[in-house]
mmCIF file with all atom_site columns, C-alpha atoms in Angstrom:
data_model
loop_
_atom_site.group_PDB
_atom_site.id
_atom_site.type_symbol
_atom_site.label_atom_id
_atom_site.label_alt_id
_atom_site.label_comp_id
_atom_site.label_asym_id
_atom_site.label_entity_id
_atom_site.label_seq_id
_atom_site.pdbx_PDB_ins_code
_atom_site.Cartn_x
_atom_site.Cartn_y
_atom_site.Cartn_z
_atom_site.occupancy
_atom_site.B_iso_or_equiv
_atom_site.pdbx_formal_charge
_atom_site.auth_seq_id
_atom_site.auth_comp_id
_atom_site.auth_asym_id
_atom_site.auth_atom_id
_atom_site.pdbx_PDB_model_num
ATOM 1   C CA . MET O 1 1   ? 0.478  6.471  -24.901 1.00 62.00 ? 1   MET O CA 1
ATOM 2   C CA . GLU O 1 2   ? 1.877  3.116  -23.976 1.00 87.00 ? 2   GLU O CA 1
ATOM 3   C CA . GLU O 1 3   ? 4.427  4.394  -21.440 1.00 95.00 ? 3   GLU O CA 1
ATOM 4   C CA . LEU O 1 4   ? 4.482  7.193  -18.896 1.00 97.00 ? 4   LEU O CA 1
ATOM 5   C CA . ALA O 1 5   ? 7.936  8.145  -20.210 1.00 97.00 ? 5   ALA O CA 1
ATOM 6   C CA . LEU O 1 6   ? 6.333  9.216  -23.496 1.00 96.00 ? 6   LEU O CA 1
ATOM 7   C CA . HIS O 1 7   ? 4.041  11.637 -21.654 1.00 96.00 ? 7   HIS O CA 1
ATOM 8   C CA . ILE O 1 8   ? 7.097  12.984 -19.851 1.00 97.00 ? 8   ILE O CA 1
ATOM 9   C CA . LEU O 1 9   ? 8.974  13.344 -23.145 1.00 96.00 ? 9   LEU O CA 1
ATOM 10  C CA . ASP O 1 10  ? 6.077  15.378 -24.522 1.00 93.00 ? 10  ASP O CA 1
ATOM 11  C CA . LEU O 1 11  ? 6.258  17.693 -21.498 1.00 94.00 ? 11  LEU O CA 1
ATOM 12  C CA . LEU O 1 12  ? 10.042 18.023 -21.897 1.00 96.00 ? 12  LEU O CA 1
ATOM 13  C CA . GLU O 1 13  ? 9.625  18.910 -25.574 1.00 93.00 ? 13  GLU O CA 1
ATOM 14  C CA . ASN O 1 14  ? 6.981  21.514 -24.672 1.00 91.00 ? 14  ASN O CA 1
ATOM 15  C CA . ALA O 1 15  ? 9.312  23.037 -22.062 1.00 95.00 ? 15  ALA O CA 1
ATOM 16  C CA . LEU O 1 16  ? 12.211 23.195 -24.514 1.00 95.00 ? 16  LEU O CA 1
ATOM 17  C CA . ALA O 1 17  ? 9.965  24.764 -27.165 1.00 92.00 ? 17  ALA O CA 1
ATOM 18  C CA . ALA O 1 18  ? 8.959  27.371 -24.560 1.00 92.00 ? 18  ALA O CA 1
ATOM 19  C CA . GLY O 1 19  ? 12.616 28.336 -24.099 1.00 95.00 ? 19  GLY O CA 1
ATOM 20  C CA . ALA O 1 20  ? 13.134 26.695 -20.716 1.00 97.00 ? 20  ALA O CA 1
ATOM 21  C CA . ARG O 1 21  ? 16.682 26.870 -19.410 1.00 97.00 ? 21  ARG O CA 1
ATOM 22  C CA . ARG O 1 22  ? 15.949 24.612 -16.417 1.00 98.00 ? 22  ARG O CA 1
ATOM 23  C CA . ILE O 1 23  ? 13.559 21.656 -16.287 1.00 98.00 ? 23  ILE O CA 1
ATOM 24  C CA . ILE O 1 24  ? 12.973 19.531 -13.209 1.00 98.00 ? 24  ILE O CA 1
ATOM 25  C CA . VAL O 1 25  ? 11.333 16.119 -13.548 1.00 98.00 ? 25  VAL O CA 1
ATOM 26  C CA . THR O 1 26  ? 10.355 14.497 -10.246 1.00 98.00 ? 26  THR O CA 1
ATOM 27  C CA . ILE O 1 27  ? 8.748  11.085 -9.975  1.00 98.00 ? 27  ILE O CA 1
ATOM 28  C CA . THR O 1 28  ? 7.642  9.947  -6.533  1.00 98.00 ? 28  THR O CA 1
ATOM 29  C CA . GLU O 1 29  ? 6.426  6.428  -5.899  1.00 97.00 ? 29  GLU O CA 1
ATOM 30  C CA . ASP O 1 30  ? 4.583  6.479  -2.590  1.00 96.00 ? 30  ASP O CA 1
ATOM 31  C CA . THR O 1 31  ? 4.052  2.788  -1.935  1.00 92.00 ? 31  THR O CA 1
ATOM 32  C CA . GLU O 1 32  ? 2.336  3.482  1.413   1.00 94.00 ? 32  GLU O CA 1
ATOM 33  C CA . GLN O 1 33  ? -0.302 5.702  -0.233  1.00 95.00 ? 33  GLN O CA 1
ATOM 34  C CA . GLY O 1 34  ? -0.311 3.617  -3.418  1.00 96.00 ? 34  GLY O CA 1
ATOM 35  C CA . LEU O 1 35  ? 0.380  6.629  -5.636  1.00 97.00 ? 35  LEU O CA 1
ATOM 36  C CA . ILE O 1 36  ? 2.850  7.682  -8.262  1.00 98.00 ? 36  ILE O CA 1
ATOM 37  C CA . THR O 1 37  ? 3.265  11.413 -8.804  1.00 98.00 ? 37  THR O CA 1
ATOM 38  C CA . ILE O 1 38  ? 4.951  12.819 -11.888 1.00 98.00 ? 38  ILE O CA 1
ATOM 39  C CA . GLU O 1 39  ? 5.907  16.478 -11.791 1.00 98.00 ? 39  GLU O CA 1
ATOM 40  C CA . VAL O 1 40  ? 7.550  18.468 -14.576 1.00 98.00 ? 40  VAL O CA 1
ATOM 41  C CA . GLU O 1 41  ? 8.437  22.058 -13.811 1.00 98.00 ? 41  GLU O CA 1
ATOM 42  C CA . ASP O 1 42  ? 10.195 24.503 -16.119 1.00 97.00 ? 42  ASP O CA 1
ATOM 43  C CA . ASP O 1 43  ? 11.239 28.137 -16.272 1.00 97.00 ? 43  ASP O CA 1
ATOM 44  C CA . GLY O 1 44  ? 10.094 28.689 -19.854 1.00 95.00 ? 44  GLY O CA 1
ATOM 45  C CA . ARG O 1 45  ? 7.947  31.523 -21.099 1.00 92.00 ? 45  ARG O CA 1
ATOM 46  C CA . GLY O 1 46  ? 4.803  30.114 -19.471 1.00 90.00 ? 46  GLY O CA 1
ATOM 47  C CA . ILE O 1 47  ? 1.266  30.130 -20.769 1.00 82.00 ? 47  ILE O CA 1
ATOM 48  C CA . GLU O 1 48  ? -1.040 33.125 -21.007 1.00 80.00 ? 48  GLU O CA 1
ATOM 49  C CA . ALA O 1 49  ? -4.241 32.887 -18.923 1.00 76.00 ? 49  ALA O CA 1
ATOM 50  C CA . GLU O 1 50  ? -6.479 32.649 -22.009 1.00 73.00 ? 50  GLU O CA 1
ATOM 51  C CA . ALA O 1 51  ? -4.473 29.746 -23.453 1.00 73.00 ? 51  ALA O CA 1
ATOM 52  C CA . LEU O 1 52  ? -4.099 28.080 -20.043 1.00 65.00 ? 52  LEU O CA 1
ATOM 53  C CA . ALA O 1 53  ? -7.869 27.716 -19.847 1.00 70.00 ? 53  ALA O CA 1
ATOM 54  C CA . GLN O 1 54  ? -7.802 25.769 -23.146 1.00 66.00 ? 54  GLN O CA 1
ATOM 55  C CA . VAL O 1 55  ? -4.622 23.648 -23.122 1.00 69.00 ? 55  VAL O CA 1
ATOM 56  C CA . LEU O 1 56  ? -6.411 20.541 -21.846 1.00 63.00 ? 56  LEU O CA 1
ATOM 57  C CA . ASP O 1 57  ? -8.764 20.686 -24.846 1.00 64.00 ? 57  ASP O CA 1
ATOM 58  C CA . PRO O 1 58  ? -7.416 18.288 -27.514 1.00 60.00 ? 58  PRO O CA 1
ATOM 59  C CA . PHE O 1 59  ? -8.643 20.595 -30.284 1.00 59.00 ? 59  PHE O CA 1
ATOM 60  C CA . TYR O 1 60  ? -6.547 23.514 -29.035 1.00 53.00 ? 60  TYR O CA 1
ATOM 61  C CA . THR O 1 61  ? -2.907 24.051 -29.900 1.00 59.00 ? 61  THR O CA 1
ATOM 62  C CA . THR O 1 62  ? -0.612 26.989 -30.411 1.00 56.00 ? 62  THR O CA 1
ATOM 63  C CA . ARG O 1 63  ? 1.456  25.047 -32.930 1.00 52.00 ? 63  ARG O CA 1
ATOM 64  C CA . LYS O 1 64  ? 1.187  25.986 -36.583 1.00 50.00 ? 64  LYS O CA 1
ATOM 65  C CA . THR O 1 65  ? 2.254  22.537 -37.834 1.00 49.00 ? 65  THR O CA 1
ATOM 66  C CA . ARG O 1 66  ? -0.891 20.703 -36.723 1.00 41.00 ? 66  ARG O CA 1
ATOM 67  C CA . LYS O 1 67  ? -4.401 21.455 -35.553 1.00 40.00 ? 67  LYS O CA 1
ATOM 68  C CA . LEU O 1 68  ? -4.513 19.178 -32.511 1.00 41.00 ? 68  LEU O CA 1
ATOM 69  C CA . GLY O 1 69  ? -2.696 19.440 -29.194 1.00 48.00 ? 69  GLY O CA 1
ATOM 70  C CA . LEU O 1 70  ? -3.050 15.953 -27.771 1.00 66.00 ? 70  LEU O CA 1
ATOM 71  C CA . GLY O 1 71  ? -0.126 15.721 -25.311 1.00 80.00 ? 71  GLY O CA 1
ATOM 72  C CA . LEU O 1 72  ? -1.663 17.224 -22.181 1.00 86.00 ? 72  LEU O CA 1
ATOM 73  C CA . PRO O 1 73  ? -5.215 15.922 -22.810 1.00 85.00 ? 73  PRO O CA 1
ATOM 74  C CA . LEU O 1 74  ? -3.869 12.382 -23.292 1.00 90.00 ? 74  LEU O CA 1
ATOM 75  C CA . PHE O 1 75  ? -1.806 12.597 -20.111 1.00 94.00 ? 75  PHE O CA 1
ATOM 76  C CA . GLN O 1 76  ? -4.854 13.929 -18.244 1.00 92.00 ? 76  GLN O CA 1
ATOM 77  C CA . ALA O 1 77  ? -6.925 11.027 -19.608 1.00 92.00 ? 77  ALA O CA 1
ATOM 78  C CA . THR O 1 78  ? -4.275 8.497  -18.549 1.00 96.00 ? 78  THR O CA 1
ATOM 79  C CA . ALA O 1 79  ? -4.210 9.961  -15.030 1.00 96.00 ? 79  ALA O CA 1
ATOM 80  C CA . ALA O 1 80  ? -8.021 9.886  -14.772 1.00 94.00 ? 80  ALA O CA 1
ATOM 81  C CA . GLN O 1 81  ? -8.157 6.348  -16.152 1.00 96.00 ? 81  GLN O CA 1
ATOM 82  C CA . CYS O 1 82  ? -5.760 5.301  -13.381 1.00 97.00 ? 82  CYS O CA 1
ATOM 83  C CA . GLY O 1 83  ? -7.761 6.891  -10.574 1.00 96.00 ? 83  GLY O CA 1
ATOM 84  C CA . GLY O 1 84  ? -5.744 10.088 -10.509 1.00 97.00 ? 84  GLY O CA 1
ATOM 85  C CA . ASP O 1 85  ? -5.655 13.615 -11.801 1.00 95.00 ? 85  ASP O CA 1
ATOM 86  C CA . LEU O 1 86  ? -3.519 16.132 -13.666 1.00 94.00 ? 86  LEU O CA 1
ATOM 87  C CA . THR O 1 87  ? -3.047 19.745 -12.634 1.00 93.00 ? 87  THR O CA 1
ATOM 88  C CA . LEU O 1 88  ? -1.396 22.518 -14.566 1.00 92.00 ? 88  LEU O CA 1
ATOM 89  C CA . GLU O 1 89  ? -0.037 25.818 -13.286 1.00 92.00 ? 89  GLU O CA 1
ATOM 90  C CA . SER O 1 90  ? 1.639  28.442 -15.428 1.00 90.00 ? 90  SER O CA 1
ATOM 91  C CA . ARG O 1 91  ? 2.514  32.102 -15.358 1.00 91.00 ? 91  ARG O CA 1
ATOM 92  C CA . PRO O 1 92  ? 3.766  34.092 -18.319 1.00 91.00 ? 92  PRO O CA 1
ATOM 93  C CA . GLY O 1 93  ? 7.490  34.715 -17.994 1.00 91.00 ? 93  GLY O CA 1
ATOM 94  C CA . GLN O 1 94  ? 7.829  32.337 -15.031 1.00 93.00 ? 94  GLN O CA 1
ATOM 95  C CA . GLY O 1 95  ? 7.284  28.858 -16.427 1.00 95.00 ? 95  GLY O CA 1
ATOM 96  C CA . THR O 1 96  ? 4.930  25.930 -16.153 1.00 94.00 ? 96  THR O CA 1
ATOM 97  C CA . ARG O 1 97  ? 4.331  23.108 -13.685 1.00 96.00 ? 97  ARG O CA 1
ATOM 98  C CA . VAL O 1 98  ? 2.429  19.934 -14.547 1.00 95.00 ? 98  VAL O CA 1
ATOM 99  C CA . VAL O 1 99  ? 1.619  17.382 -11.843 1.00 97.00 ? 99  VAL O CA 1
ATOM 100 C CA . ALA O 1 100 ? -0.010 14.034 -12.580 1.00 97.00 ? 100 ALA O CA 1
ATOM 101 C CA . THR O 1 101 ? -0.993 11.623 -9.822  1.00 98.00 ? 101 THR O CA 1
ATOM 102 C CA . LEU O 1 102 ? -1.952 8.027  -10.597 1.00 98.00 ? 102 LEU O CA 1
ATOM 103 C CA . GLN O 1 103 ? -2.758 4.962  -8.494  1.00 98.00 ? 103 GLN O CA 1
ATOM 104 C CA . LEU O 1 104 ? 0.285  2.665  -8.395  1.00 95.00 ? 104 LEU O CA 1
ATOM 105 C CA . GLY O 1 105 ? -1.702 -0.554 -8.260  1.00 93.00 ? 105 GLY O CA 1
ATOM 106 C CA . HIS O 1 106 ? -4.265 0.394  -10.884 1.00 97.00 ? 106 HIS O CA 1
ATOM 107 C CA . PRO O 1 107 ? -4.605 -2.288 -13.582 1.00 96.00 ? 107 PRO O CA 1
ATOM 108 C CA . ASP O 1 108 ? -4.534 0.345  -16.356 1.00 96.00 ? 108 ASP O CA 1
ATOM 109 C CA . LEU O 1 109 ? -1.345 2.049  -15.117 1.00 97.00 ? 109 LEU O CA 1
ATOM 110 C CA . PRO O 1 110 ? 1.091  2.083  -18.037 1.00 97.00 ? 110 PRO O CA 1
ATOM 111 C CA . PRO O 1 111 ? 4.674  1.056  -17.334 1.00 96.00 ? 111 PRO O CA 1
ATOM 112 C CA . LEU O 1 112 ? 7.115  3.881  -16.673 1.00 96.00 ? 112 LEU O CA 1
ATOM 113 C CA . GLY O 1 113 ? 9.090  2.987  -19.780 1.00 96.00 ? 113 GLY O CA 1
ATOM 114 C CA . ASP O 1 114 ? 12.592 3.992  -20.762 1.00 97.00 ? 114 ASP O CA 1
ATOM 115 C CA . MET O 1 115 ? 13.338 7.095  -18.704 1.00 98.00 ? 115 MET O CA 1
ATOM 116 C CA . GLY O 1 116 ? 16.986 6.969  -19.722 1.00 97.00 ? 116 GLY O CA 1
ATOM 117 C CA . ALA O 1 117 ? 16.016 7.307  -23.383 1.00 97.00 ? 117 ALA O CA 1
ATOM 118 C CA . THR O 1 118 ? 13.494 10.020 -22.483 1.00 97.00 ? 118 THR O CA 1
ATOM 119 C CA . ILE O 1 119 ? 16.067 12.217 -20.718 1.00 98.00 ? 119 ILE O CA 1
ATOM 120 C CA . ALA O 1 120 ? 18.652 11.491 -23.437 1.00 97.00 ? 120 ALA O CA 1
ATOM 121 C CA . ALA O 1 121 ? 16.147 12.530 -26.129 1.00 97.00 ? 121 ALA O CA 1
ATOM 122 C CA . ALA O 1 122 ? 15.548 15.846 -24.357 1.00 97.00 ? 122 ALA O CA 1
ATOM 123 C CA . LEU O 1 123 ? 19.304 16.406 -24.062 1.00 96.00 ? 123 LEU O CA 1
ATOM 124 C CA . SER O 1 124 ? 19.714 15.760 -27.795 1.00 95.00 ? 124 SER O CA 1
ATOM 125 C CA . SER O 1 125 ? 17.756 18.930 -28.530 1.00 91.00 ? 125 SER O CA 1
ATOM 126 C CA . GLU O 1 126 ? 19.456 21.951 -30.035 1.00 87.00 ? 126 GLU O CA 1
ATOM 127 C CA . GLN O 1 127 ? 17.792 23.967 -27.261 1.00 88.00 ? 127 GLN O CA 1
ATOM 128 C CA . GLU O 1 128 ? 20.188 23.637 -24.335 1.00 88.00 ? 128 GLU O CA 1
ATOM 129 C CA . ALA O 1 129 ? 18.650 23.350 -20.874 1.00 94.00 ? 129 ALA O CA 1
ATOM 130 C CA . ASP O 1 130 ? 19.676 22.028 -17.487 1.00 96.00 ? 130 ASP O CA 1
ATOM 131 C CA . ILE O 1 131 ? 17.585 18.927 -16.911 1.00 97.00 ? 131 ILE O CA 1
ATOM 132 C CA . ILE O 1 132 ? 17.277 17.569 -13.401 1.00 98.00 ? 132 ILE O CA 1
ATOM 133 C CA . TYR O 1 133 ? 15.654 14.178 -12.939 1.00 98.00 ? 133 TYR O CA 1
ATOM 134 C CA . ARG O 1 134 ? 14.718 12.891 -9.491  1.00 98.00 ? 134 ARG O CA 1
ATOM 135 C CA . HIS O 1 135 ? 13.039 9.588  -8.820  1.00 98.00 ? 135 HIS O CA 1
ATOM 136 C CA . ARG O 1 136 ? 11.984 8.701  -5.287  1.00 97.00 ? 136 ARG O CA 1
ATOM 137 C CA . ARG O 1 137 ? 10.719 5.366  -4.072  1.00 95.00 ? 137 ARG O CA 1
ATOM 138 C CA . GLY O 1 138 ? 10.021 5.203  -0.376  1.00 90.00 ? 138 GLY O CA 1
ATOM 139 C CA . GLN O 1 139 ? 13.139 6.464  1.394   1.00 91.00 ? 139 GLN O CA 1
ATOM 140 C CA . LYS O 1 140 ? 15.429 5.874  -1.610  1.00 94.00 ? 140 LYS O CA 1
ATOM 141 C CA . GLU O 1 141 ? 16.182 8.392  -4.334  1.00 97.00 ? 141 GLU O CA 1
ATOM 142 C CA . PHE O 1 142 ? 17.976 8.438  -7.674  1.00 97.00 ? 142 PHE O CA 1
ATOM 143 C CA . GLN O 1 143 ? 19.034 11.760 -9.158  1.00 97.00 ? 143 GLN O CA 1
ATOM 144 C CA . PHE O 1 144 ? 20.583 12.944 -12.418 1.00 97.00 ? 144 PHE O CA 1
ATOM 145 C CA . SER O 1 145 ? 21.547 16.473 -13.386 1.00 97.00 ? 145 SER O CA 1
ATOM 146 C CA . SER O 1 146 ? 22.777 17.497 -16.821 1.00 96.00 ? 146 SER O CA 1
ATOM 147 C CA . SER O 1 147 ? 24.691 20.425 -15.286 1.00 95.00 ? 147 SER O CA 1
ATOM 148 C CA . TRP O 1 148 ? 26.604 17.927 -13.118 1.00 95.00 ? 148 TRP O CA 1
ATOM 149 C CA . LEU O 1 149 ? 27.438 15.921 -16.227 1.00 95.00 ? 149 LEU O CA 1
ATOM 150 C CA . LYS O 1 150 ? 28.422 19.034 -18.186 1.00 92.00 ? 150 LYS O CA 1
ATOM 151 C CA . LEU O 1 151 ? 30.763 20.048 -15.358 1.00 93.00 ? 151 LEU O CA 1
ATOM 152 C CA . HIS O 1 152 ? 32.534 16.689 -15.609 1.00 92.00 ? 152 HIS O CA 1
ATOM 153 C CA . LEU O 1 153 ? 32.633 16.576 -19.415 1.00 92.00 ? 153 LEU O CA 1
ATOM 154 C CA . GLY O 1 154 ? 34.048 20.041 -19.938 1.00 90.00 ? 154 GLY O CA 1
ATOM 155 C CA . GLU O 1 155 ? 34.017 20.880 -23.650 1.00 90.00 ? 155 GLU O CA 1
ATOM 156 C CA . VAL O 1 156 ? 32.324 17.643 -24.741 1.00 91.00 ? 156 VAL O CA 1
ATOM 157 C CA . PRO O 1 157 ? 28.760 18.453 -25.849 1.00 90.00 ? 157 PRO O CA 1
ATOM 158 C CA . LEU O 1 158 ? 25.935 16.639 -24.088 1.00 92.00 ? 158 LEU O CA 1
ATOM 159 C CA . ASN O 1 159 ? 24.060 15.995 -27.322 1.00 90.00 ? 159 ASN O CA 1
ATOM 160 C CA . CYS O 1 160 ? 26.671 13.738 -28.929 1.00 92.00 ? 160 CYS O CA 1
ATOM 161 C CA . GLY O 1 161 ? 25.879 10.059 -29.410 1.00 94.00 ? 161 GLY O CA 1
ATOM 162 C CA . PRO O 1 162 ? 28.271 8.452  -26.894 1.00 95.00 ? 162 PRO O CA 1
ATOM 163 C CA . VAL O 1 163 ? 27.224 10.876 -24.140 1.00 95.00 ? 163 VAL O CA 1
ATOM 164 C CA . LEU O 1 164 ? 23.515 10.327 -24.819 1.00 96.00 ? 164 LEU O CA 1
ATOM 165 C CA . ASP O 1 165 ? 24.052 6.555  -24.775 1.00 97.00 ? 165 ASP O CA 1
ATOM 166 C CA . TRP O 1 166 ? 25.867 6.865  -21.429 1.00 96.00 ? 166 TRP O CA 1
ATOM 167 C CA . VAL O 1 167 ? 23.022 9.014  -20.021 1.00 97.00 ? 167 VAL O CA 1
ATOM 168 C CA . ARG O 1 168 ? 20.442 6.432  -21.080 1.00 97.00 ? 168 ARG O CA 1
ATOM 169 C CA . ARG O 1 169 ? 22.387 3.566  -19.492 1.00 97.00 ? 169 ARG O CA 1
ATOM 170 C CA . TYR O 1 170 ? 23.260 5.546  -16.326 1.00 97.00 ? 170 TYR O CA 1
ATOM 171 C CA . ILE O 1 171 ? 19.646 6.543  -15.646 1.00 97.00 ? 171 ILE O CA 1
ATOM 172 C CA . ASN O 1 172 ? 18.228 3.104  -16.373 1.00 97.00 ? 172 ASN O CA 1
ATOM 173 C CA . LYS O 1 173 ? 20.850 1.461  -14.140 1.00 96.00 ? 173 LYS O CA 1
ATOM 174 C CA . GLY O 1 174 ? 20.052 3.925  -11.342 1.00 96.00 ? 174 GLY O CA 1
ATOM 175 C CA . LEU O 1 175 ? 16.337 3.178  -11.629 1.00 96.00 ? 175 LEU O CA 1
ATOM 176 C CA . ALA O 1 176 ? 16.960 -0.576 -11.638 1.00 95.00 ? 176 ALA O CA 1
ATOM 177 C CA . GLU O 1 177 ? 18.962 -0.193 -8.413  1.00 94.00 ? 177 GLU O CA 1
ATOM 178 C CA . LEU O 1 178 ? 16.231 1.987  -6.931  1.00 93.00 ? 178 LEU O CA 1
ATOM 179 C CA . HIS O 1 179 ? 13.730 -0.787 -7.613  1.00 90.00 ? 179 HIS O CA 1
ATOM 180 C CA . GLY O 1 180 ? 16.013 -3.487 -6.247  1.00 87.00 ? 180 GLY O CA 1
ATOM 181 C CA . GLY O 1 181 ? 16.601 -4.945 -9.688  1.00 70.00 ? 181 GLY O CA 1
ATOM 182 C CA . GLU O 1 182 ? 12.902 -5.702 -10.219 1.00 62.00 ? 182 GLU O CA 1
ATOM 183 C CA . ASP O 1 183 ? 11.128 -4.773 -13.427 1.00 55.00 ? 183 ASP O CA 1
ATOM 184 C CA . TRP O 1 184 ? 8.199  -2.446 -12.981 1.00 50.00 ? 184 TRP O CA 1
#
């Protein structure tokens, strides 16, 4: 995938499909260590041990609509290509946690991409979930929570166009400020 945000979107879609009610996305840019860590944790139905042993195989999927499950294997390949790794933990009934670590300065590191659009796309789902997005860079942090937004919007649904557009712009502005206005 051309952007890390697309890998994250795939993980968000998997979590929503697994019935997650709470999804936490944490991105940590450790400039001292030269690493970026992407963690997506959910409280969905989790993955059975037998399936967990196979989910990183691109020819394994539980979906009935296609015969390939490329999301996790592609993300694992991207992490490895960038001098990192991907780990996966899951327990039935308790959820799933995916952590990818990549070298920040690696020449093959894809750009982060449009995280605002990624979070907005997940919020547009019919499956309602609280999505928390944290992005840390050094000592600075940006955070978004859909439950915070829902509290302020009252009866206005999160998955309506103007709200999703606001979410996209709010997150992207927060990330631009976090990076001191520089493109990355």
